[in-house]
JSON list of C-alpha atoms in Angstrom, two decimals:
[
{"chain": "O", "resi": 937, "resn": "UNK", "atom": "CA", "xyz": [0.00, 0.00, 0.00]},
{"chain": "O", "resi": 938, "resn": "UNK", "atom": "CA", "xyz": [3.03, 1.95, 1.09]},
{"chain": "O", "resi": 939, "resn": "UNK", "atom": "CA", "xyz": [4.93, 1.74, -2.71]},
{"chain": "O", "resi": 940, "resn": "UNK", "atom": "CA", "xyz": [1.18, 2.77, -4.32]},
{"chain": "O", "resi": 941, "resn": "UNK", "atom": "CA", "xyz": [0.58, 5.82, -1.98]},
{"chain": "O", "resi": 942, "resn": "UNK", "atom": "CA", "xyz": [3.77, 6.79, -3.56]},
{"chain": "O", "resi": 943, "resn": "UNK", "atom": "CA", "xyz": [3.27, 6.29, -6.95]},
{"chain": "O", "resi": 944, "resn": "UNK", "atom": "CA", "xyz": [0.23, 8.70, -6.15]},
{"chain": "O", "resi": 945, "resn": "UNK", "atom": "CA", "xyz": [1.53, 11.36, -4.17]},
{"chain": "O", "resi": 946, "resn": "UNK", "atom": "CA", "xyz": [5.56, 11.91, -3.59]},
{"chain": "O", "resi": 947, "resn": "UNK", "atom": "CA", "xyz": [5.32, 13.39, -0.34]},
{"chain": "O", "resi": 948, "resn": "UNK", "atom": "CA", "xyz": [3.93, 9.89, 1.12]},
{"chain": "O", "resi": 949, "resn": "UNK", "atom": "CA", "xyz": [7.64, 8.32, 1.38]},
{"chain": "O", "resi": 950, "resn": "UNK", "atom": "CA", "xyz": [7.89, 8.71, 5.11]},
{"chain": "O", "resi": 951, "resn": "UNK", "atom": "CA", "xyz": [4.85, 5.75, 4.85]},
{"chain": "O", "resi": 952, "resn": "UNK", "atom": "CA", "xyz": [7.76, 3.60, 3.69]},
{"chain": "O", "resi": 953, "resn": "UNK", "atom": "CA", "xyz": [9.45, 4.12, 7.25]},
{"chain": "O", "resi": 954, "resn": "UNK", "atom": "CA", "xyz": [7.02, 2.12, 8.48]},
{"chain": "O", "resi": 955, "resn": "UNK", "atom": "CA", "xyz": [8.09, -1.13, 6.48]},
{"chain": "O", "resi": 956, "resn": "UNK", "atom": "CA", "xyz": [11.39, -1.18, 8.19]},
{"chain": "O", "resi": 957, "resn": "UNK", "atom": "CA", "xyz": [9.69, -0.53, 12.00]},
{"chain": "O", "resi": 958, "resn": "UNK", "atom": "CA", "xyz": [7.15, -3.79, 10.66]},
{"chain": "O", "resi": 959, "resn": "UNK", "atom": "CA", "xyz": [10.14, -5.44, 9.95]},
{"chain": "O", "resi": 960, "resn": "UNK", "atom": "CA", "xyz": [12.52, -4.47, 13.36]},
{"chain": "O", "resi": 961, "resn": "UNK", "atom": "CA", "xyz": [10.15, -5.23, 15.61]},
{"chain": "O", "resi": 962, "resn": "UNK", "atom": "CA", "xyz": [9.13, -8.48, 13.82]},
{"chain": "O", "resi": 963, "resn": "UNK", "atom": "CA", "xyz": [12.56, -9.75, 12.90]},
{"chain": "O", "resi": 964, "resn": "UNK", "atom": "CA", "xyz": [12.42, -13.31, 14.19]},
{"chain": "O", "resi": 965, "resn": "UNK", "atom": "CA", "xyz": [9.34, -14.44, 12.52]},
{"chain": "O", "resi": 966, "resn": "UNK", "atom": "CA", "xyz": [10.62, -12.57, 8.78]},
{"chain": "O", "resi": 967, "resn": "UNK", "atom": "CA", "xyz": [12.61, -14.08, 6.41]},
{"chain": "O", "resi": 968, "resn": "UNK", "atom": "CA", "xyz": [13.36, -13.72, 2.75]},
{"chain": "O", "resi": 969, "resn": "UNK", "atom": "CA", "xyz": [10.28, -16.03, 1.72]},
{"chain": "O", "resi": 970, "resn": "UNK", "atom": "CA", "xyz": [7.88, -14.05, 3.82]},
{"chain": "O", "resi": 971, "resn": "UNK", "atom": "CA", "xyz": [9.13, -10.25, 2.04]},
{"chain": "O", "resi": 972, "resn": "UNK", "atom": "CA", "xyz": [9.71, -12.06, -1.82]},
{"chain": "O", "resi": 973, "resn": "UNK", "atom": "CA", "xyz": [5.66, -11.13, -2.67]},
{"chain": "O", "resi": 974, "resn": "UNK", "atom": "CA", "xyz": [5.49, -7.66, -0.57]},
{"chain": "O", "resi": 975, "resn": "UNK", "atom": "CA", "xyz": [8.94, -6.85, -2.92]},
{"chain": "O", "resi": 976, "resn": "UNK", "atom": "CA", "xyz": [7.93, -8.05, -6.17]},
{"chain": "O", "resi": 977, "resn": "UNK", "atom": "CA", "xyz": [3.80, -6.61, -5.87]},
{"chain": "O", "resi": 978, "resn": "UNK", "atom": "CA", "xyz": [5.82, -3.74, -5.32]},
{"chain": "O", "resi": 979, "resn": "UNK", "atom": "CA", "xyz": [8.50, -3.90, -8.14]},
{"chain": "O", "resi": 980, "resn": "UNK", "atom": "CA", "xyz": [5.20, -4.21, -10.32]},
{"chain": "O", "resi": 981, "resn": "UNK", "atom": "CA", "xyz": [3.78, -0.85, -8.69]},
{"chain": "O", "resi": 982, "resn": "UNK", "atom": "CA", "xyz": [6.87, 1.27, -9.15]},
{"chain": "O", "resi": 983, "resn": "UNK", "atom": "CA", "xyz": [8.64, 0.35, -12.37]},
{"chain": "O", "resi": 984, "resn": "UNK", "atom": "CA", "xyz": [5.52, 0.99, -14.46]},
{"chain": "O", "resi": 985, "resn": "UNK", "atom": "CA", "xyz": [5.31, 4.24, -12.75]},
{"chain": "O", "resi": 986, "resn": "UNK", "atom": "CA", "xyz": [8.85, 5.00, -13.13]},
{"chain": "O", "resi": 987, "resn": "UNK", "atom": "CA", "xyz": [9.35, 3.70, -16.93]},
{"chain": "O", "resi": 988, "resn": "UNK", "atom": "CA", "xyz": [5.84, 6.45, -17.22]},
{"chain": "O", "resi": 989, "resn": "UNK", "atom": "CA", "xyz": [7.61, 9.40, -15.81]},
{"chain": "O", "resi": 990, "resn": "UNK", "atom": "CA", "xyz": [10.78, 8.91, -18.14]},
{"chain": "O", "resi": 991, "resn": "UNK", "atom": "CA", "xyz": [8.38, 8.09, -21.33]},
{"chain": "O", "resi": 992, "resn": "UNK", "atom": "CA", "xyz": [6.39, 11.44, -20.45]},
{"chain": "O", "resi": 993, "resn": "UNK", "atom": "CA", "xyz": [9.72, 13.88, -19.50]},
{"chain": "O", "resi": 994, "resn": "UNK", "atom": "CA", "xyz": [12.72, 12.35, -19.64]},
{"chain": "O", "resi": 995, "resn": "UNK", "atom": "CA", "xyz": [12.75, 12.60, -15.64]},
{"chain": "O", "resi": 996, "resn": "UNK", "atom": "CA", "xyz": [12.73, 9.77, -13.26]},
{"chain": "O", "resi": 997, "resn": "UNK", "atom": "CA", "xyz": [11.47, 11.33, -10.73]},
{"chain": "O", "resi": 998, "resn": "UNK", "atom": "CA", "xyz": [9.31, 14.44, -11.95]},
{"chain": "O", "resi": 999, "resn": "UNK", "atom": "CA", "xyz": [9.54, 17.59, -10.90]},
{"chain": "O", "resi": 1000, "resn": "UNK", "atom": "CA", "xyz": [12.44, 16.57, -8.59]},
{"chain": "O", "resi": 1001, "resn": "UNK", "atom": "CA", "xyz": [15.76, 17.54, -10.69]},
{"chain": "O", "resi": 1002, "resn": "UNK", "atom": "CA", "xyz": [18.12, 15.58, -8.02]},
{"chain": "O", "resi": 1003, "resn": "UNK", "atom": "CA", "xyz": [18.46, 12.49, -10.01]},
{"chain": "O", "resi": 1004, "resn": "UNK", "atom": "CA", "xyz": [19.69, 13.70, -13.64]},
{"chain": "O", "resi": 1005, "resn": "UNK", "atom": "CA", "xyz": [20.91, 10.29, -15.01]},
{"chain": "O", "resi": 1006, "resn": "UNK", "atom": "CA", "xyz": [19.11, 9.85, -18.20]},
{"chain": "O", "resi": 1007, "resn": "UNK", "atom": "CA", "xyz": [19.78, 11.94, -21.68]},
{"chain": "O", "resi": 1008, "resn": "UNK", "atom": "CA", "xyz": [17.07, 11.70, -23.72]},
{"chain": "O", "resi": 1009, "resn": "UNK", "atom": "CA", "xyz": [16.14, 13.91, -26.96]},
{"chain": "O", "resi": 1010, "resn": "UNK", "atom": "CA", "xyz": [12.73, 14.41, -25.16]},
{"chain": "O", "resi": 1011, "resn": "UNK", "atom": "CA", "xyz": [14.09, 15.50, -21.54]},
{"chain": "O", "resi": 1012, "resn": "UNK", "atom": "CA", "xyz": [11.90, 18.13, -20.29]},
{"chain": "O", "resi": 1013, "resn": "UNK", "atom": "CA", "xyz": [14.63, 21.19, -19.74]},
{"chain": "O", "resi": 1014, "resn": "UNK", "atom": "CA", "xyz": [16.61, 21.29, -16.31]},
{"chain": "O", "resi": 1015, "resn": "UNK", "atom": "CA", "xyz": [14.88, 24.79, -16.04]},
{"chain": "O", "resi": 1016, "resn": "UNK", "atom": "CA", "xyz": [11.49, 24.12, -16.59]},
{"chain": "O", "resi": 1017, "resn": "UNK", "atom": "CA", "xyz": [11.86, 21.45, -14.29]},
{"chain": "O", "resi": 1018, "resn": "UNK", "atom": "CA", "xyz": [13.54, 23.80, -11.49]},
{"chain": "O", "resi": 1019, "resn": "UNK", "atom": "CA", "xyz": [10.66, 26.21, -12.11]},
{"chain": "O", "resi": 1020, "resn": "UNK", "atom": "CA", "xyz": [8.00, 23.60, -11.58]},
{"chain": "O", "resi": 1021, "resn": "UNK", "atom": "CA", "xyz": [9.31, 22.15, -8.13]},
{"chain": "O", "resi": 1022, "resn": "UNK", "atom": "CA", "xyz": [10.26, 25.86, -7.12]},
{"chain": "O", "resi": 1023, "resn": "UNK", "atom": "CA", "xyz": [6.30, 26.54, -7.81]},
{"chain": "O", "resi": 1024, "resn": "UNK", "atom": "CA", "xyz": [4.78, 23.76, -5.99]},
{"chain": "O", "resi": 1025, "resn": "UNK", "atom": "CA", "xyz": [7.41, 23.67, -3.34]},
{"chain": "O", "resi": 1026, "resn": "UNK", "atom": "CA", "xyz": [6.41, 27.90, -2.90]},
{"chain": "O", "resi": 1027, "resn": "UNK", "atom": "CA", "xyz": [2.97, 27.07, -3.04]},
{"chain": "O", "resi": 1028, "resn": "UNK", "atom": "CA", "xyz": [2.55, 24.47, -0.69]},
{"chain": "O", "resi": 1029, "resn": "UNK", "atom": "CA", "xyz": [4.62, 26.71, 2.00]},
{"chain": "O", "resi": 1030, "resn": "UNK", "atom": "CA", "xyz": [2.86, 29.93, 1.68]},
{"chain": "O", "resi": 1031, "resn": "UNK", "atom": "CA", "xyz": [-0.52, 29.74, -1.79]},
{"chain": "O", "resi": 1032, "resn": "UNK", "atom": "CA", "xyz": [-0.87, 33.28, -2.63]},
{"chain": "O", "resi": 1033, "resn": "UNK", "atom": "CA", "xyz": [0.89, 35.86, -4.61]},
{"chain": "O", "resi": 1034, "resn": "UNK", "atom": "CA", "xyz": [4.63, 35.49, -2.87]},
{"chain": "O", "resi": 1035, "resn": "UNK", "atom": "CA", "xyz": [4.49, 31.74, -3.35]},
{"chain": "O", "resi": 1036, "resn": "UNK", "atom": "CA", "xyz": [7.82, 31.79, -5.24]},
{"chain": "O", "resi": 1037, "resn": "UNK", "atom": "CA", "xyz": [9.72, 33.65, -2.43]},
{"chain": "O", "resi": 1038, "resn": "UNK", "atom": "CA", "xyz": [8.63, 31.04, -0.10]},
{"chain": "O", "resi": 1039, "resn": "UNK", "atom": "CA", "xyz": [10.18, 28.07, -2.24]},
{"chain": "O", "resi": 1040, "resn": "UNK", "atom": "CA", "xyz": [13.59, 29.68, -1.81]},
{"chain": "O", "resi": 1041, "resn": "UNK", "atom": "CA", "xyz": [13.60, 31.13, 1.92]},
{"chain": "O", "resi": 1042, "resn": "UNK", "atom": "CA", "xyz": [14.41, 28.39, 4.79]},
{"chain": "O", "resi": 1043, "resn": "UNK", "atom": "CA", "xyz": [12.27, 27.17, 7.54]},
{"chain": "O", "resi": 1044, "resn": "UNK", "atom": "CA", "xyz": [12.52, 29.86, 9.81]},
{"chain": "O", "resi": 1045, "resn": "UNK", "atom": "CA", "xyz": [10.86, 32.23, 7.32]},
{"chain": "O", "resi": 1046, "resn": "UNK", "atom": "CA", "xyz": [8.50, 29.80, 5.59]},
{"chain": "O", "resi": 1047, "resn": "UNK", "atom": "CA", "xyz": [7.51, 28.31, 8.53]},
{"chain": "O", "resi": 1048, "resn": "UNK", "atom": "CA", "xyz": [5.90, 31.01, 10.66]},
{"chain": "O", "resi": 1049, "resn": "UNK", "atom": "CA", "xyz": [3.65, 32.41, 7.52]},
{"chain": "O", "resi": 1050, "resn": "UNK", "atom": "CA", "xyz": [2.42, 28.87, 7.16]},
{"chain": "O", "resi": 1051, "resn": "UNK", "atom": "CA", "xyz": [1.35, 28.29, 10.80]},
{"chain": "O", "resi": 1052, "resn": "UNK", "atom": "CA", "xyz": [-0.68, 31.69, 10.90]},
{"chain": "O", "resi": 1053, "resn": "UNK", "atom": "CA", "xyz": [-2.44, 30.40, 8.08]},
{"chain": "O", "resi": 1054, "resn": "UNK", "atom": "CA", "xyz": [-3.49, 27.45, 9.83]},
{"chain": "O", "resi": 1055, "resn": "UNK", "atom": "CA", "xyz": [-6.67, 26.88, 11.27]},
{"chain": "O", "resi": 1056, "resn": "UNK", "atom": "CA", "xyz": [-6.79, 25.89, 15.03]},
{"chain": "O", "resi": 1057, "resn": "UNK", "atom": "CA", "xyz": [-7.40, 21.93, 14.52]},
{"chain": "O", "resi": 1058, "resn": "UNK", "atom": "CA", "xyz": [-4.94, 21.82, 11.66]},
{"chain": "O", "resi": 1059, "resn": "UNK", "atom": "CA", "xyz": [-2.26, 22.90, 14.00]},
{"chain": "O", "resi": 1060, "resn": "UNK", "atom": "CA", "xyz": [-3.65, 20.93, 17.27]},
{"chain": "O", "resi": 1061, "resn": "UNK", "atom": "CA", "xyz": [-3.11, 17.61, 14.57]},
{"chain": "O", "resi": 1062, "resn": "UNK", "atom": "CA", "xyz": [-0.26, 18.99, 13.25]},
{"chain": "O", "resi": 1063, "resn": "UNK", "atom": "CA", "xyz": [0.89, 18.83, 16.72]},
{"chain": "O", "resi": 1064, "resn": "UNK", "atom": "CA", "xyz": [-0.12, 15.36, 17.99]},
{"chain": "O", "resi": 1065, "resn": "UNK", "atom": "CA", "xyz": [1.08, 13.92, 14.33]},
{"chain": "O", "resi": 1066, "resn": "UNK", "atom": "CA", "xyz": [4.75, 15.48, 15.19]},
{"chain": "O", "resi": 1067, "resn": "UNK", "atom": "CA", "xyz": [4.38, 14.36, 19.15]},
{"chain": "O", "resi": 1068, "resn": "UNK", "atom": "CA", "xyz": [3.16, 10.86, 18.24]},
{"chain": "O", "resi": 1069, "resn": "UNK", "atom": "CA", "xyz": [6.43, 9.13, 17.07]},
{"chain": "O", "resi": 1070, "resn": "UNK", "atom": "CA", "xyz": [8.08, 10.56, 20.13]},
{"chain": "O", "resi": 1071, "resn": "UNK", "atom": "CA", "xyz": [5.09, 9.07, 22.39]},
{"chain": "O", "resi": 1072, "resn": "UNK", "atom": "CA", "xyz": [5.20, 6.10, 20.35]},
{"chain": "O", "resi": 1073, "resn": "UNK", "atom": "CA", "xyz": [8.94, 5.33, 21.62]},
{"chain": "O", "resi": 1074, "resn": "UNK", "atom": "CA", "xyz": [8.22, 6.26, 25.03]},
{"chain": "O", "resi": 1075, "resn": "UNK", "atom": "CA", "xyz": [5.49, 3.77, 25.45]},
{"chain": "O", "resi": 1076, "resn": "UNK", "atom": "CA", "xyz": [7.71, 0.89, 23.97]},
{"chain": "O", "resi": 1077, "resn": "UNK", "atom": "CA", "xyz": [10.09, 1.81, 26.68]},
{"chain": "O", "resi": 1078, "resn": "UNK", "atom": "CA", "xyz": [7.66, 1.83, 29.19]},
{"chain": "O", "resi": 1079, "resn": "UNK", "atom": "CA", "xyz": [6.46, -1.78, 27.67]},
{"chain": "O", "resi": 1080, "resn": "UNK", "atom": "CA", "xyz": [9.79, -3.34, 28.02]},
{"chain": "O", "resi": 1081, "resn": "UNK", "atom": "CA", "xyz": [10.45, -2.06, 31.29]},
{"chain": "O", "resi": 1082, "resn": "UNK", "atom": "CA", "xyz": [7.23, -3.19, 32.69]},
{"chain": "O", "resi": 1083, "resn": "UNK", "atom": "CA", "xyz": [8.30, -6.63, 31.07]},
{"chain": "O", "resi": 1084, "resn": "UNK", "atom": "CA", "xyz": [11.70, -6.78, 32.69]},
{"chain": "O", "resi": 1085, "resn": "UNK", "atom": "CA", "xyz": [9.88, -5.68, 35.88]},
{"chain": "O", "resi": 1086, "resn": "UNK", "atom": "CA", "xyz": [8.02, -8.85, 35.63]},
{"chain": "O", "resi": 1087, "resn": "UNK", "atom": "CA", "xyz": [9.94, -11.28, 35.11]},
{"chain": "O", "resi": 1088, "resn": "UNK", "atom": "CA", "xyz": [12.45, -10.66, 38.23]}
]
């Protein structure tokens, strides 16, 4: 599900974090014969995608001009392609008419336009989505060391 979410929207990778947590905390039960279908249902997802996005610009990943290996006569220019991720990168930080200035300023000035513009339960679940991994870790502590307790 993980590798589709992907193929859908780019800024689901940190959903593929959560494969390697599945596979730490169950690392005695997995082997190679258990992940063989998870890695080639998702082989299937991806290179279609990927073999798309270098038909259509020339790009493997596009707008994302970090990964320039391919050549091609049909390559979408490294400009355009700069311009596009500067645009959605500026929008997404600050939609209005400074959008572009946003795409090149750092966190610290991005950052603080963004959260004005939030509404009160976007940043109360903005909040407890950046809290949870931390509470996350804290109550597998807690679990272990309640086990331990236990067993002396």
């Amino acid at each position: 599900m993980s590798v589709y979410i992907i193929t859908v929207k780019l800024s689901a990778i940190p959903v593929l974090l959560l494969l390697p947590a599945i596979l730490f905390e169950n690392r005695k039960k997995i082997n190679i014969k258990s992940l063989s279908p998870i890695l080639l249902i998702s082989l299937l997802i991806l290179i279609p995608w990927l073999l798309r996005n270098i038909v259509l610009t020339g790009w493997l990943l596009y707008p994302f001009p970090g990964i320039n290996i391919f050549s091609f006569d049909w390559k979408v220019p490294i400009s355009d392609v700069q311009s596009l991720k500067d645009q959605i990168t500026g929008w997404g930080r600050n939609p209005g008419p400074n959008f572009l200035e946003s795409a090149k300023a750092g966190l610290s000035q991005w950052f603080p336009i963004w959260w004005t513009a939030q509404s009160e339960f976007k940043k109360i679940i903005f909040l407890i989505l950046s809290l949870s991994p931390f509470i996350v870790l804290i109550l597998k502590f807690f679990q272990k060391t309640i086990k331990t307790i236990k067993t002396f």
